[in-house]
Amino acid sequence: MDNRQALGSWLSGPRAAAEDAGVDFGYRGQQLGLPEEGPGSIARPGRRLGALAVDWALCTLIAYGLITDGYNQATGNWALVILLVLSVLTVGTIGSTPGKRLVGLGVVSVNGGRLGLPRVALRSLLVCLAIPALIWDRDGRGLHDRLSGAVQVRI
């Protein structure tokens, strides 16, 4: 291996270097038995962020209009509490938040079916902490999904 090849593998990252060496990673969700594309496939990051933006805007609007009567520091804090309650109630009953439903996503158990209320509450709490939701595995599942046994899929 010459220096250019070594430098190129460093710049492209460990996944590209492993793929060049012949490692087959498959597609996102393959290890979970999910389809590669279409309904039931792993939700892409853009849709997930879009759904979160819609949910956050809705919660901020509710906090602004009904609780704090104006925009201040308390509005953001109340919006986070409302997001927690909204997530627990909607994911626990219909399997998605309003934002997820709008962009065509749902939250299901890895084994199929809905999540139980304790797992939904754990997942929602971890989403509100933010850091677990930013740590993803190779299937695109956040730590909050892994710890609660959930997966976000297209519907």
PDB file of C-alpha atoms in Angstrom:
ATOM      1  CA  MET A   1       0.000   0.000   0.000  1.00  0.00           C
ATOM      2  CA  ASP A   2       1.481   3.326  -0.987  1.00  0.00           C
ATOM      3  CA  ASN A   3       1.068   6.550   0.967  1.00  0.00           C
ATOM      4  CA  ARG A   4      -1.701   7.876  -1.293  1.00  0.00           C
ATOM      5  CA  GLN A   5      -3.844   4.803  -0.721  1.00  0.00           C
ATOM      6  CA  ALA A   6      -3.292   4.951   3.051  1.00  0.00           C
ATOM      7  CA  LEU A   7      -4.140   8.663   3.105  1.00  0.00           C
ATOM      8  CA  GLY A   8      -7.217   8.069   0.951  1.00  0.00           C
ATOM      9  CA  SER A   9      -8.539   5.376   3.267  1.00  0.00           C
ATOM     10  CA  TRP A  10      -8.037   7.678   6.237  1.00  0.00           C
ATOM     11  CA  LEU A  11      -9.926  10.520   4.556  1.00  0.00           C
ATOM     12  CA  SER A  12     -12.847   8.362   3.450  1.00  0.00           C
ATOM     13  CA  GLY A  13     -13.323   6.809   6.866  1.00  0.00           C
ATOM     14  CA  PRO A  14     -13.224   3.342   8.384  1.00  0.00           C
ATOM     15  CA  ARG A  15     -16.379   2.111   6.664  1.00  0.00           C
ATOM     16  CA  ALA A  16     -15.039   2.877   3.178  1.00  0.00           C
ATOM     17  CA  ALA A  17     -11.705   1.270   4.042  1.00  0.00           C
ATOM     18  CA  ALA A  18     -13.473  -1.861   5.295  1.00  0.00           C
ATOM     19  CA  GLU A  19     -15.652  -2.002   2.179  1.00  0.00           C
ATOM     20  CA  ASP A  20     -12.519  -1.698   0.021  1.00  0.00           C
ATOM     21  CA  ALA A  21     -11.118  -4.666   1.944  1.00  0.00           C
ATOM     22  CA  GLY A  22     -14.201  -6.732   1.022  1.00  0.00           C
ATOM     23  CA  VAL A  23     -16.438  -6.392   4.083  1.00  0.00           C
ATOM     24  CA  ASP A  24     -20.162  -6.452   3.229  1.00  0.00           C
ATOM     25  CA  PHE A  25     -22.186  -4.287   5.592  1.00  0.00           C
ATOM     26  CA  GLY A  26     -25.505  -4.794   3.816  1.00  0.00           C
ATOM     27  CA  TYR A  27     -28.238  -2.190   3.958  1.00  0.00           C
ATOM     28  CA  ARG A  28     -29.711  -0.432   6.980  1.00  0.00           C
ATOM     29  CA  GLY A  29     -32.160  -2.722   8.741  1.00  0.00           C
ATOM     30  CA  GLN A  30     -30.939  -5.949   7.150  1.00  0.00           C
ATOM     31  CA  GLN A  31     -29.847  -7.366  10.519  1.00  0.00           C
ATOM     32  CA  LEU A  32     -33.336  -6.643  11.866  1.00  0.00           C
ATOM     33  CA  GLY A  33     -35.060  -8.404   8.975  1.00  0.00           C
ATOM     34  CA  LEU A  34     -36.555  -5.198   7.560  1.00  0.00           C
ATOM     35  CA  PRO A  35     -36.912  -4.434   3.853  1.00  0.00           C
ATOM     36  CA  GLU A  36     -34.361  -2.207   2.137  1.00  0.00           C
ATOM     37  CA  GLU A  37     -36.915   0.299   0.822  1.00  0.00           C
ATOM     38  CA  GLY A  38     -40.613   1.064   1.034  1.00  0.00           C
ATOM     39  CA  PRO A  39     -43.036   0.549   3.926  1.00  0.00           C
ATOM     40  CA  GLY A  40     -41.426  -1.125   6.912  1.00  0.00           C
ATOM     41  CA  SER A  41     -37.895  -0.018   6.020  1.00  0.00           C
ATOM     42  CA  ILE A  42     -35.659   1.953   8.388  1.00  0.00           C
ATOM     43  CA  ALA A  43     -36.525   5.651   8.559  1.00  0.00           C
ATOM     44  CA  ARG A  44     -33.921   7.937   7.017  1.00  0.00           C
ATOM     45  CA  PRO A  45     -32.290  10.672   9.123  1.00  0.00           C
ATOM     46  CA  GLY A  46     -33.819  13.541   7.114  1.00  0.00           C
ATOM     47  CA  ARG A  47     -37.368  12.386   7.754  1.00  0.00           C
ATOM     48  CA  ARG A  48     -36.625  11.754  11.406  1.00  0.00           C
ATOM     49  CA  LEU A  49     -35.221  15.262  11.863  1.00  0.00           C
ATOM     50  CA  GLY A  50     -38.162  16.739   9.965  1.00  0.00           C
ATOM     51  CA  ALA A  51     -40.601  14.930  12.241  1.00  0.00           C
ATOM     52  CA  LEU A  52     -38.758  16.164  15.320  1.00  0.00           C
ATOM     53  CA  ALA A  53     -38.843  19.736  13.990  1.00  0.00           C
ATOM     54  CA  VAL A  54     -42.613  19.526  13.461  1.00  0.00           C
ATOM     55  CA  ASP A  55     -43.161  18.056  16.929  1.00  0.00           C
ATOM     56  CA  TRP A  56     -40.918  20.657  18.569  1.00  0.00           C
ATOM     57  CA  ALA A  57     -42.690  23.513  16.755  1.00  0.00           C
ATOM     58  CA  LEU A  58     -46.071  22.141  17.855  1.00  0.00           C
ATOM     59  CA  CYS A  59     -44.928  21.813  21.482  1.00  0.00           C
ATOM     60  CA  THR A  60     -43.400  25.302  21.470  1.00  0.00           C
ATOM     61  CA  LEU A  61     -46.618  26.734  20.061  1.00  0.00           C
ATOM     62  CA  ILE A  62     -48.671  25.007  22.768  1.00  0.00           C
ATOM     63  CA  ALA A  63     -46.302  26.213  25.503  1.00  0.00           C
ATOM     64  CA  TYR A  64     -46.261  29.751  24.074  1.00  0.00           C
ATOM     65  CA  GLY A  65     -50.013  30.055  23.726  1.00  0.00           C
ATOM     66  CA  LEU A  66     -51.377  28.118  26.667  1.00  0.00           C
ATOM     67  CA  ILE A  67     -48.793  28.106  29.435  1.00  0.00           C
ATOM     68  CA  THR A  68     -46.216  30.913  29.364  1.00  0.00           C
ATOM     69  CA  ASP A  69     -48.290  33.595  27.599  1.00  0.00           C
ATOM     70  CA  GLY A  70     -45.263  34.873  25.703  1.00  0.00           C
ATOM     71  CA  TYR A  71     -41.886  33.715  24.567  1.00  0.00           C
ATOM     72  CA  ASN A  72     -39.234  33.463  27.285  1.00  0.00           C
ATOM     73  CA  GLN A  73     -36.908  30.865  28.813  1.00  0.00           C
ATOM     74  CA  ALA A  74     -39.818  29.046  30.414  1.00  0.00           C
ATOM     75  CA  THR A  75     -41.378  28.441  26.988  1.00  0.00           C
ATOM     76  CA  GLY A  76     -38.530  26.136  25.960  1.00  0.00           C
ATOM     77  CA  ASN A  77     -38.659  24.260  29.247  1.00  0.00           C
ATOM     78  CA  TRP A  78     -42.415  23.782  29.026  1.00  0.00           C
ATOM     79  CA  ALA A  79     -42.095  22.743  25.373  1.00  0.00           C
ATOM     80  CA  LEU A  80     -39.738  19.958  26.448  1.00  0.00           C
ATOM     81  CA  VAL A  81     -42.223  18.737  29.069  1.00  0.00           C
ATOM     82  CA  ILE A  82     -45.024  18.869  26.498  1.00  0.00           C
ATOM     83  CA  LEU A  83     -42.838  16.937  24.013  1.00  0.00           C
ATOM     84  CA  LEU A  84     -42.316  14.218  26.619  1.00  0.00           C
ATOM     85  CA  VAL A  85     -46.039  13.939  27.337  1.00  0.00           C
ATOM     86  CA  LEU A  86     -46.953  14.133  23.639  1.00  0.00           C
ATOM     87  CA  SER A  87     -44.461  11.426  22.758  1.00  0.00           C
ATOM     88  CA  VAL A  88     -45.579   9.054  25.506  1.00  0.00           C
ATOM     89  CA  LEU A  89     -49.264   9.500  24.690  1.00  0.00           C
ATOM     90  CA  THR A  90     -49.102   9.355  20.900  1.00  0.00           C
ATOM     91  CA  VAL A  91     -46.372   6.741  20.406  1.00  0.00           C
ATOM     92  CA  GLY A  92     -47.980   4.633  23.124  1.00  0.00           C
ATOM     93  CA  THR A  93     -51.404   4.717  21.469  1.00  0.00           C
ATOM     94  CA  ILE A  94     -51.084   5.189  17.698  1.00  0.00           C
ATOM     95  CA  GLY A  95     -47.383   4.402  17.238  1.00  0.00           C
ATOM     96  CA  SER A  96     -46.217   7.824  16.055  1.00  0.00           C
ATOM     97  CA  THR A  97     -46.153  11.464  17.020  1.00  0.00           C
ATOM     98  CA  PRO A  98     -47.976  14.039  14.871  1.00  0.00           C
ATOM     99  CA  GLY A  99     -44.683  14.994  13.201  1.00  0.00           C
ATOM    100  CA  LYS A 100     -43.804  11.381  12.466  1.00  0.00           C
ATOM    101  CA  ARG A 101     -47.269  10.754  11.060  1.00  0.00           C
ATOM    102  CA  LEU A 102     -46.966  13.842   8.855  1.00  0.00           C
ATOM    103  CA  VAL A 103     -43.703  12.635   7.278  1.00  0.00           C
ATOM    104  CA  GLY A 104     -44.804   8.998   7.105  1.00  0.00           C
ATOM    105  CA  LEU A 105     -42.935   7.377   9.987  1.00  0.00           C
ATOM    106  CA  GLY A 106     -43.898   5.115  12.834  1.00  0.00           C
ATOM    107  CA  VAL A 107     -42.260   3.582  15.897  1.00  0.00           C
ATOM    108  CA  VAL A 108     -42.580  -0.183  16.316  1.00  0.00           C
ATOM    109  CA  SER A 109     -40.989  -2.856  18.426  1.00  0.00           C
ATOM    110  CA  VAL A 110     -38.011  -4.693  16.955  1.00  0.00           C
ATOM    111  CA  ASN A 111     -40.074  -7.877  17.268  1.00  0.00           C
ATOM    112  CA  GLY A 112     -43.021  -6.260  15.483  1.00  0.00           C
ATOM    113  CA  GLY A 113     -46.095  -4.633  16.950  1.00  0.00           C
ATOM    114  CA  ARG A 114     -46.414  -1.719  19.320  1.00  0.00           C
ATOM    115  CA  LEU A 115     -44.185  -0.800  22.196  1.00  0.00           C
ATOM    116  CA  GLY A 116     -45.485  -1.200  25.724  1.00  0.00           C
ATOM    117  CA  LEU A 117     -46.026   1.891  27.862  1.00  0.00           C
ATOM    118  CA  PRO A 118     -42.845   1.440  29.987  1.00  0.00           C
ATOM    119  CA  ARG A 119     -40.692   1.147  26.847  1.00  0.00           C
ATOM    120  CA  VAL A 120     -42.415   4.157  25.261  1.00  0.00           C
ATOM    121  CA  ALA A 121     -41.822   6.192  28.431  1.00  0.00           C
ATOM    122  CA  LEU A 122     -38.132   5.183  28.509  1.00  0.00           C
ATOM    123  CA  ARG A 123     -37.710   6.023  24.814  1.00  0.00           C
ATOM    124  CA  SER A 124     -39.438   9.395  25.201  1.00  0.00           C
ATOM    125  CA  LEU A 125     -37.346  10.325  28.234  1.00  0.00           C
ATOM    126  CA  LEU A 126     -34.142   9.457  26.354  1.00  0.00           C
ATOM    127  CA  VAL A 127     -35.263  11.546  23.358  1.00  0.00           C
ATOM    128  CA  CYS A 128     -35.754  14.528  25.666  1.00  0.00           C
ATOM    129  CA  LEU A 129     -32.221  14.057  27.033  1.00  0.00           C
ATOM    130  CA  ALA A 130     -31.014  14.449  23.392  1.00  0.00           C
ATOM    131  CA  ILE A 131     -27.587  12.786  23.728  1.00  0.00           C
ATOM    132  CA  PRO A 132     -28.863   9.180  23.416  1.00  0.00           C
ATOM    133  CA  ALA A 133     -30.753  10.169  20.264  1.00  0.00           C
ATOM    134  CA  LEU A 134     -27.523  11.442  18.689  1.00  0.00           C
ATOM    135  CA  ILE A 135     -25.615   8.154  19.094  1.00  0.00           C
ATOM    136  CA  TRP A 136     -26.556   5.855  16.195  1.00  0.00           C
ATOM    137  CA  ASP A 137     -25.630   2.317  15.233  1.00  0.00           C
ATOM    138  CA  ARG A 138     -24.997   1.046  11.717  1.00  0.00           C
ATOM    139  CA  ASP A 139     -28.717   0.478  11.157  1.00  0.00           C
ATOM    140  CA  GLY A 140     -29.465   4.128  11.885  1.00  0.00           C
ATOM    141  CA  ARG A 141     -31.109   3.399  15.222  1.00  0.00           C
ATOM    142  CA  GLY A 142     -30.411   5.837  18.011  1.00  0.00           C
ATOM    143  CA  LEU A 143     -29.374   4.699  21.454  1.00  0.00           C
ATOM    144  CA  HIS A 144     -32.859   5.643  22.657  1.00  0.00           C
ATOM    145  CA  ASP A 145     -34.329   3.136  20.177  1.00  0.00           C
ATOM    146  CA  ARG A 146     -31.832   0.410  21.041  1.00  0.00           C
ATOM    147  CA  LEU A 147     -32.401   0.702  24.793  1.00  0.00           C
ATOM    148  CA  SER A 148     -36.180   0.600  24.386  1.00  0.00           C
ATOM    149  CA  GLY A 149     -36.191  -2.151  21.751  1.00  0.00           C
ATOM    150  CA  ALA A 150     -37.755   0.114  19.135  1.00  0.00           C
ATOM    151  CA  VAL A 151     -37.148   0.947  15.511  1.00  0.00           C
ATOM    152  CA  GLN A 152     -38.454   3.872  13.460  1.00  0.00           C
ATOM    153  CA  VAL A 153     -39.850   2.697  10.142  1.00  0.00           C
ATOM    154  CA  ARG A 154     -41.570   4.155   7.113  1.00  0.00           C
ATOM    155  CA  ILE A 155     -45.326   3.596   7.006  1.00  0.00           C
TER     156      ILE A 155
END
